[in-house]
Short mmCIF file of C-alpha atoms in Angstrom, two decimals:
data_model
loop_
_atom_site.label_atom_id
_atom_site.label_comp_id
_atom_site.label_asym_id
_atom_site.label_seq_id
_atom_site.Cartn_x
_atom_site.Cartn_y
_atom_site.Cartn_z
CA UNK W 1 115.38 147.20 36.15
CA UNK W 2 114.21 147.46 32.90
CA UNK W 3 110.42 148.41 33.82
CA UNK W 4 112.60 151.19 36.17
CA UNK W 5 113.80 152.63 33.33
CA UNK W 6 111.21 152.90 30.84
CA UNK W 7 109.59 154.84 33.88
CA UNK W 8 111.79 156.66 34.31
CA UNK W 9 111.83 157.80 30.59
CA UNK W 10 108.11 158.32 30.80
CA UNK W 11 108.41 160.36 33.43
CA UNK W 12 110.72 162.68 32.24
CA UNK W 13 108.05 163.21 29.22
CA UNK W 14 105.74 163.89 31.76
CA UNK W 15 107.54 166.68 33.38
CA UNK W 16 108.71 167.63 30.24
CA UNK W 17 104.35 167.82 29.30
CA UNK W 18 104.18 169.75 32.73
CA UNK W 19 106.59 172.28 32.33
CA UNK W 20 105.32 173.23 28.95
CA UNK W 21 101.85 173.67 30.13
CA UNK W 22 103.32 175.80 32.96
CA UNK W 23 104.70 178.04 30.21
CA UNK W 24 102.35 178.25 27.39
CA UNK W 25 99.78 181.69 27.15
CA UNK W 26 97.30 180.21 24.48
CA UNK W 27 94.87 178.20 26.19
CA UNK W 28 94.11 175.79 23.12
CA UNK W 29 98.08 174.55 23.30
CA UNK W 30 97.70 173.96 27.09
CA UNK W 31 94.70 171.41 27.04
CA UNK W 32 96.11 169.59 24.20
CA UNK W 33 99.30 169.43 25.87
CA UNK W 34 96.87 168.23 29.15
CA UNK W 35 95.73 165.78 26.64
CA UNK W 36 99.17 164.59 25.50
CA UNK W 37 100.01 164.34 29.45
CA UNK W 38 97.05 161.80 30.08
CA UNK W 39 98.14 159.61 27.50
CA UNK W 40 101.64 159.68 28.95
CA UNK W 41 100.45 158.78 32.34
CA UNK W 42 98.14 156.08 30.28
CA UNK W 43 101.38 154.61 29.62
CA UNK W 44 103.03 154.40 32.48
CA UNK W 45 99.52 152.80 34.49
CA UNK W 46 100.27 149.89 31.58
CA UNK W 47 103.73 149.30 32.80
CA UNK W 48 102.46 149.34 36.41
CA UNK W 49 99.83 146.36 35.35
CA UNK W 50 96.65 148.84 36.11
CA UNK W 51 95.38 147.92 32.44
CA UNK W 52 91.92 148.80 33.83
CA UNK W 53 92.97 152.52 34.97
CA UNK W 54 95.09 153.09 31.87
CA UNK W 55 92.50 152.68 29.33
CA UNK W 56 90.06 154.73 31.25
CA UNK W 57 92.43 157.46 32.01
CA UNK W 58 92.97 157.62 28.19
CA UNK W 59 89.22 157.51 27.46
CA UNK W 60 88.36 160.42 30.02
CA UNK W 61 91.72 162.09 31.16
CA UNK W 62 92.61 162.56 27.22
CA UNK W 63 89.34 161.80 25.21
CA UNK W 64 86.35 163.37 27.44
CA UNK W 65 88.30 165.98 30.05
CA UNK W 66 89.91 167.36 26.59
CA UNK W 67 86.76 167.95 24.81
CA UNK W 68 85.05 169.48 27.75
CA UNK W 69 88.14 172.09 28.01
CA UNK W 70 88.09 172.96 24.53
CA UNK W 71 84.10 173.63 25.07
CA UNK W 72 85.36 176.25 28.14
CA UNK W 73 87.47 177.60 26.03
CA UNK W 74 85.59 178.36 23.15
CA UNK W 75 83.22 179.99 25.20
CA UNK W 76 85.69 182.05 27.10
CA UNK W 77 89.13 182.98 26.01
CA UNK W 78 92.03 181.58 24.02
CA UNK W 79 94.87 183.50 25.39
CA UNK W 80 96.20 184.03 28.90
CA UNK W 81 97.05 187.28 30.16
CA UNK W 82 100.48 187.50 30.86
CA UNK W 83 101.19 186.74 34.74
CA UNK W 84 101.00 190.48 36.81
CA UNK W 85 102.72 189.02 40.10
CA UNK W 86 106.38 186.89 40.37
CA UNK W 87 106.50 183.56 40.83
CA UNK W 88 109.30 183.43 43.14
CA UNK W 89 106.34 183.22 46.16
CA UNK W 90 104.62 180.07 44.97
CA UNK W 91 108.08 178.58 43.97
CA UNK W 92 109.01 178.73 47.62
CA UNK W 93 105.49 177.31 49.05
CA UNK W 94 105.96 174.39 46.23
CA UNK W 95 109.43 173.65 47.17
CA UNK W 96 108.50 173.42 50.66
CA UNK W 97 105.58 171.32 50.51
CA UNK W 98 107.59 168.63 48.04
CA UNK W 99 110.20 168.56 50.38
CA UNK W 100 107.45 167.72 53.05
CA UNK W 101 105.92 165.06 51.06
CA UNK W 102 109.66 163.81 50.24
CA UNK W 103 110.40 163.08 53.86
CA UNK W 104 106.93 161.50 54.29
CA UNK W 105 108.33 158.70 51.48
CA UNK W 106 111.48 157.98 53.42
CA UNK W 107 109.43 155.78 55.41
CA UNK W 108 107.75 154.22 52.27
CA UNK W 109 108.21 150.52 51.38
CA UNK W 110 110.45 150.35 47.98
CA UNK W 111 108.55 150.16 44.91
CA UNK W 112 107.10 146.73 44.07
CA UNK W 113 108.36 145.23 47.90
CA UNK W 114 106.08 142.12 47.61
CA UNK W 115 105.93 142.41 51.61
CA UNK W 116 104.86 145.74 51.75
CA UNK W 117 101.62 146.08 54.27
CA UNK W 118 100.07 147.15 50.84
CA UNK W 119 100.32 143.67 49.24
CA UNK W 120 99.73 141.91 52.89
CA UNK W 121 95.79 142.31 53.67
CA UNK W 122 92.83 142.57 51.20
CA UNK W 123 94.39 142.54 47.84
CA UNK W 124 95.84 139.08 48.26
CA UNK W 125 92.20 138.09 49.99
CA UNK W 126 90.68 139.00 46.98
CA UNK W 127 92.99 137.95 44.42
CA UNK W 128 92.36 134.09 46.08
CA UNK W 129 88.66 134.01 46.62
CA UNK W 130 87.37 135.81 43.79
CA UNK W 131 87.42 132.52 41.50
CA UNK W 132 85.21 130.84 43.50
CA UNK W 133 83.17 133.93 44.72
CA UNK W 134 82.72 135.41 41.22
CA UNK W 135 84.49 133.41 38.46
CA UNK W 136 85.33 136.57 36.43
CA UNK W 137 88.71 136.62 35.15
CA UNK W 138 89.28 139.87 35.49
CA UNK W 139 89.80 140.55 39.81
CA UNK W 140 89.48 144.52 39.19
CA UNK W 141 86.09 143.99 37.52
CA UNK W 142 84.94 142.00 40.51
CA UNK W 143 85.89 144.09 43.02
CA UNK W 144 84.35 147.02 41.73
CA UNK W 145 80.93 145.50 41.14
CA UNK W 146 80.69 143.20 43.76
CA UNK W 147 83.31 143.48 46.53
CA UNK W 148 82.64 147.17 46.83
CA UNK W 149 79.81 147.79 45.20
CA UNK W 150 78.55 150.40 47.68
CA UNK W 151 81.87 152.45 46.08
CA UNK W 152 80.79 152.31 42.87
CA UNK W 153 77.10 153.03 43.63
CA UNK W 154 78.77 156.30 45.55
CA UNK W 155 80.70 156.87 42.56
CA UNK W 156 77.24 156.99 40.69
CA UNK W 157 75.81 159.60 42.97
CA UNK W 158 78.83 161.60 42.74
CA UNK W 159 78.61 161.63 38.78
CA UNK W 160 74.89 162.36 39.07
CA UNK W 161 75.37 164.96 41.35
CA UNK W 162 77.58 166.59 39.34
CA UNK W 163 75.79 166.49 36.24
CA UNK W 164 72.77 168.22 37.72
CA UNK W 165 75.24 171.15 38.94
CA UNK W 166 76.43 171.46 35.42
CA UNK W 167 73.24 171.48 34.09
CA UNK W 168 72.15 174.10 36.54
CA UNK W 169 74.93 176.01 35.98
CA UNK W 170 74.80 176.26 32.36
CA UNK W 171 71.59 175.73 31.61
CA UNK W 172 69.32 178.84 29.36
CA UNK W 173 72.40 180.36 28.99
CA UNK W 174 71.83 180.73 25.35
CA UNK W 175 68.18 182.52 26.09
CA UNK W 176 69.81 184.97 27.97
CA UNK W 177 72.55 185.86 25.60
CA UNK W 178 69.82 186.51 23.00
CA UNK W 179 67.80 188.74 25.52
CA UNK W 180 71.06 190.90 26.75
CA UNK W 181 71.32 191.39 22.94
CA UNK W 182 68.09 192.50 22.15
CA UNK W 183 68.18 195.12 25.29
CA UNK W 184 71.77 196.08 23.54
CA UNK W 185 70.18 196.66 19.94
CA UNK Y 1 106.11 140.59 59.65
CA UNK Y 2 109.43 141.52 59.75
CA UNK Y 3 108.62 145.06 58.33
CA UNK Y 4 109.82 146.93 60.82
CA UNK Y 5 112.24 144.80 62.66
CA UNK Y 6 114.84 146.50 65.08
CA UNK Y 7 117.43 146.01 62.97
CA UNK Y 8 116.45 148.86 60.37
CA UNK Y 9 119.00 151.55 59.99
CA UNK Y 10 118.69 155.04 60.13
CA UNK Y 11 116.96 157.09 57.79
CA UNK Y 12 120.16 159.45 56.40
CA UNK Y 13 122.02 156.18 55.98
CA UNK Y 14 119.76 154.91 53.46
CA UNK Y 15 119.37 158.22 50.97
CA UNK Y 16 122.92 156.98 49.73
CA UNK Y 17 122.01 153.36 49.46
CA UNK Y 18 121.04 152.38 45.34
CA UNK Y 19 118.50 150.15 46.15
CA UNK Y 20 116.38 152.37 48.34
CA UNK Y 21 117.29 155.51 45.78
CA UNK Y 22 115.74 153.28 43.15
CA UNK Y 23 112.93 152.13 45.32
CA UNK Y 24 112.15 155.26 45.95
CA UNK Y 25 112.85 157.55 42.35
CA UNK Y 26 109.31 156.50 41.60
CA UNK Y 27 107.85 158.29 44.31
CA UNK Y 28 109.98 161.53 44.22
CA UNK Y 29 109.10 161.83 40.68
CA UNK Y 30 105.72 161.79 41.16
CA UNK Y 31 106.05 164.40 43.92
CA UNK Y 32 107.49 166.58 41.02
CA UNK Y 33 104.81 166.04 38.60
CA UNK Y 34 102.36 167.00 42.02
CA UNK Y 35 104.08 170.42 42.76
CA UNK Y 36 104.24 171.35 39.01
CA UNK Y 37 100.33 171.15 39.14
CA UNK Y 38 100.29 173.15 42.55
CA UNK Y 39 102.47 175.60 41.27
CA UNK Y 40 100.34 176.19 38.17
CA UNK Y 41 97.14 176.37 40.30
CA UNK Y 42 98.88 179.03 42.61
CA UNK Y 43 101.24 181.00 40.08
CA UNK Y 44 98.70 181.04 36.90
CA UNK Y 45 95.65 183.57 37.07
CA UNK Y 46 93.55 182.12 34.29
CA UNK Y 47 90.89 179.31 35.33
CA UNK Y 48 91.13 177.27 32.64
CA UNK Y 49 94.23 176.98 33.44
CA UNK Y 50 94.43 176.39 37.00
CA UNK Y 51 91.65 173.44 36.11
CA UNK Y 52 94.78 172.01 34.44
CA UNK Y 53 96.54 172.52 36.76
CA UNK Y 54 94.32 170.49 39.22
CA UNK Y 55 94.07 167.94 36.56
CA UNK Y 56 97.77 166.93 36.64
CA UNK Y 57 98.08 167.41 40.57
CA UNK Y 58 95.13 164.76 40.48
CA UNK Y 59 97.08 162.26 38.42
CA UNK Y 60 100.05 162.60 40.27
CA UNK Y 61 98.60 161.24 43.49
CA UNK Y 62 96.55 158.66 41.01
CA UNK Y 63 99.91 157.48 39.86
CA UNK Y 64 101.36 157.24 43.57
CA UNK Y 65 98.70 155.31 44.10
CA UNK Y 66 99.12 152.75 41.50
CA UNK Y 67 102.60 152.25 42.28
CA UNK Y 68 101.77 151.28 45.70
CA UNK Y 69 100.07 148.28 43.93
CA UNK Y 70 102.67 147.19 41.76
CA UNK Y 71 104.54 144.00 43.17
CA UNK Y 72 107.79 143.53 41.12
CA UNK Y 73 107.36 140.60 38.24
CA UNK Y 74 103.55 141.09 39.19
CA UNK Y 75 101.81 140.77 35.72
CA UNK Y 76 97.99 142.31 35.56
CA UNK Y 77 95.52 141.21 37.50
CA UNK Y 78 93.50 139.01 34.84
CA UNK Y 79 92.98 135.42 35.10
CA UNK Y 80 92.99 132.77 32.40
CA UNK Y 81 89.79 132.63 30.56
CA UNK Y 82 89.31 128.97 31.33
CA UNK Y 83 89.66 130.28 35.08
CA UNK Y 84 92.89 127.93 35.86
CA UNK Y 85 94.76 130.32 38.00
CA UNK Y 86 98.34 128.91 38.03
CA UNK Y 87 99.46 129.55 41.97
CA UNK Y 88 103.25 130.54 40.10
CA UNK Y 89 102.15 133.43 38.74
CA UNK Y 90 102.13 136.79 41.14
CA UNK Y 91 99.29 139.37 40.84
CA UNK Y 92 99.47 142.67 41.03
CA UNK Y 93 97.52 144.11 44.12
CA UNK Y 94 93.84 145.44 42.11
CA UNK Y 95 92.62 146.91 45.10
CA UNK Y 96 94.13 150.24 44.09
CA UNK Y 97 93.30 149.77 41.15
CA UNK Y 98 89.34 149.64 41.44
CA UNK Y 99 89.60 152.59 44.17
CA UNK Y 100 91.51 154.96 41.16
CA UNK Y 101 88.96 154.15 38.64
CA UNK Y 102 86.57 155.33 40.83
CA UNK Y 103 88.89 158.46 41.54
CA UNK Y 104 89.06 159.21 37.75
CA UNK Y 105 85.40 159.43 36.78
CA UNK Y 106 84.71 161.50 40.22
CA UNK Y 107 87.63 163.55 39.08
CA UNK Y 108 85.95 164.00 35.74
CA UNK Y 109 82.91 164.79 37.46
CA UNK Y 110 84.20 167.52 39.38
CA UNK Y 111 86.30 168.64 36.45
CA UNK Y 112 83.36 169.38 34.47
CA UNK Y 113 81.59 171.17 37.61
CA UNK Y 114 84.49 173.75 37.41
CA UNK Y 115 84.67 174.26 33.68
CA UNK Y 116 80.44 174.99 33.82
CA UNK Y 117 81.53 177.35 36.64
CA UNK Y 118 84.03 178.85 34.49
CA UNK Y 119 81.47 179.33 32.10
CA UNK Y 120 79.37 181.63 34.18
CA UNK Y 121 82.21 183.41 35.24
CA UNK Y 122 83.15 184.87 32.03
CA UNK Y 123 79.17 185.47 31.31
CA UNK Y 124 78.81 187.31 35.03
CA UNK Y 125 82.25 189.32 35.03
CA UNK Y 126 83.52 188.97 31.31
CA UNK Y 127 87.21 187.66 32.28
CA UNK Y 128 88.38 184.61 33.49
CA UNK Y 129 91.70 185.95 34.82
CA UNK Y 130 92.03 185.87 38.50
CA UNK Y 131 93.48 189.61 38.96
CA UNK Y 132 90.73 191.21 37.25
CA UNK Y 133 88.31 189.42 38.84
CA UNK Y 134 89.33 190.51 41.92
CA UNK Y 135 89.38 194.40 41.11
CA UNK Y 136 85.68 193.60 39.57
CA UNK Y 137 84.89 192.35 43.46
CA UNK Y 138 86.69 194.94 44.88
CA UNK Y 139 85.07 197.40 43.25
CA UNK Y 140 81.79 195.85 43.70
CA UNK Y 141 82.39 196.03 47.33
CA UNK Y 142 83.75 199.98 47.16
CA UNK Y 143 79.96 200.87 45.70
CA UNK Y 144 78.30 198.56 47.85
CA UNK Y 145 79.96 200.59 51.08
CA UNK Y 146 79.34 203.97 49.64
CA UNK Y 147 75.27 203.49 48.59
CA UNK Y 148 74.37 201.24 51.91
CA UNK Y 149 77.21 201.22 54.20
CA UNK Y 150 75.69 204.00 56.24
CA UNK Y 151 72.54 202.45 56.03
CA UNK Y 152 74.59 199.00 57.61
CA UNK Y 153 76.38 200.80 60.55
CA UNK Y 154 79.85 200.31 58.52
CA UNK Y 155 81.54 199.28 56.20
CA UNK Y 156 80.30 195.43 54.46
#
């Protein structure tokens, strides 16, 4: 009941977080408000025992996602334009498509149901034989370098992937800057 | 399992019933925290912010997620040092754990693909909002049509 409420609590934070960023126009408030929301939802991953997720979400959702942003930003623009359409449109398609995903949770075991089919298969498999397959105390560690390893090694590709695209992207960016102002001058 | 035995009532019977209301708060309040990050990626114009936007849509379904995990009095998923696992205590499930710390550094990942593209945006068309960008393309398109859209049999 307890745990209930303090989530509760954070979550109202969170929205609170949300809304804000929904309303601010300079762009510098709005990721440090993003920033304030991932250590929020850092938080609440601690009172849902996913120790593991919460400190990475606060080392990349708040420490490396926030310093990336303010990178954009400095290179772009501080300020949004004010909005030029109403929002009453995308109200409507939000409201409809939360009231969709509501009625999909009617059928959802309650939260922490021990006998949900979540809790029934492979978590409890794991939980049991990792001691003697592994002997690492910590069951998350296991199963993300051993048990599914081939997830992780995905994960890898996805990162390196990525970082090639950025680099791509970005990449000489400063030569040509220089050149456009020498054709300027 | 007696999950989903015949006895199970009706769905409108239960949304007035405390303990499924409170089984279920969690969930609905994520759903919130999920549309407020749609509705910014649909209602705002600027990227940046519509990346946020993303961002918090993205840890709304992490958080869902997570919760599907939890077992109540579950502690974390971490053994004794000495590796005497007393068969009293109850785990939390880790599998969804491991699969959302893989979600979070993909999500970085792709994060930082859309801020580089960003980038270049505001180099190639010297805005970032989403309105002016389109009257850049349409415009674009307008000269396009009059210099080669004879040329093309119509217009591009």
């Amino acid at each position: 009941m307890i745990v209930t409420i303090i989530d509760i609590l954070l979550f109202f934070m969170l929205v609170m977080t949300a809304l804000a960023i929904v309303n601010r126009r300079r762009l510098f408030s709005v990721v440090m408000l993003a920033g304030v929301f991932s250590l929020l939802t850092a938080l609440l991953f601690v009172t849902m025992d996913a120790v593991d997720v919460a400190f990475t979400e606060a080392a990349v959702g708040a420490g490396i996602s926030t310093v990336l942003m303010l990178g954009t930003i400095a290179q772009t623009s501080r300020r949004e334009k004010d909005p030029t359409r109403s929002g009453v449109l995308p109200f409507f398609v939000v409201a409809v498509t939360g009231a969709a995903l509501v009625y999909g949770t009617l059928d959802m075991p309650n939260f922490g149901d021990p006998n949900a089919p979540a809790q029934l298969h492979v978590g409890p498999d794991y939980l049991k034989n990792s001691v003697e397959d592994m002997d690492l105390p910590n069951v998350v560690t296991s199963i993300l370098a051993s048990y599914r390893g081939y997830d992780t090694l995905g994960e890898t590709a996805v990162v390196f992937t990525a970082g090639i695209g950025v680099l791509l992207l970005i990449s000489g960016l400063a030569g040509r800057r220089r050149r456009e102002d020498e054709e300027e001058n | 399992m007696a999950v989903k035995s015949g006895t199970e009532p009706a769905v409108a019977s239960h949304i007035f019933d405390w303990d499924f209301v409170f089984g279920h708060a969690n969930y609905w309040l994520f759903i919130v925290l999920m549309m407020t990050g749609l509705y910014i990626v649909v209602a705002r114009g600027n990227l940046v912010k519509k990346i946020v936007g993303l961002n918090i849509f993205q840890v709304a379904v992490f958080m869902l997620y997570i919760s599907i995990g939890k077992v109540t009095g579950g502690t974390a998923p971490i053994f004794p040092l000495d590796m005497k696992v007393d068969p009293t205590v109850v785990y939390s499930n880790p599998l969804p754990h491991v699969l959302i710390l893989t979600a979070i550094v993909v999500g970085i990942a792709t994060t930082s693909l859309g801020l580089a593209l960003i980038v270049r945006i505001k180099e190639a068309f010297d805005t970032i909002e989403e309105d002016e960008l389109l009257l850049i393309e349409r415009k674009l398109t307008a000269a396009d049509n009059r210099e080669h859209g004879p040329a093309m049999g119509g217009r591009a």
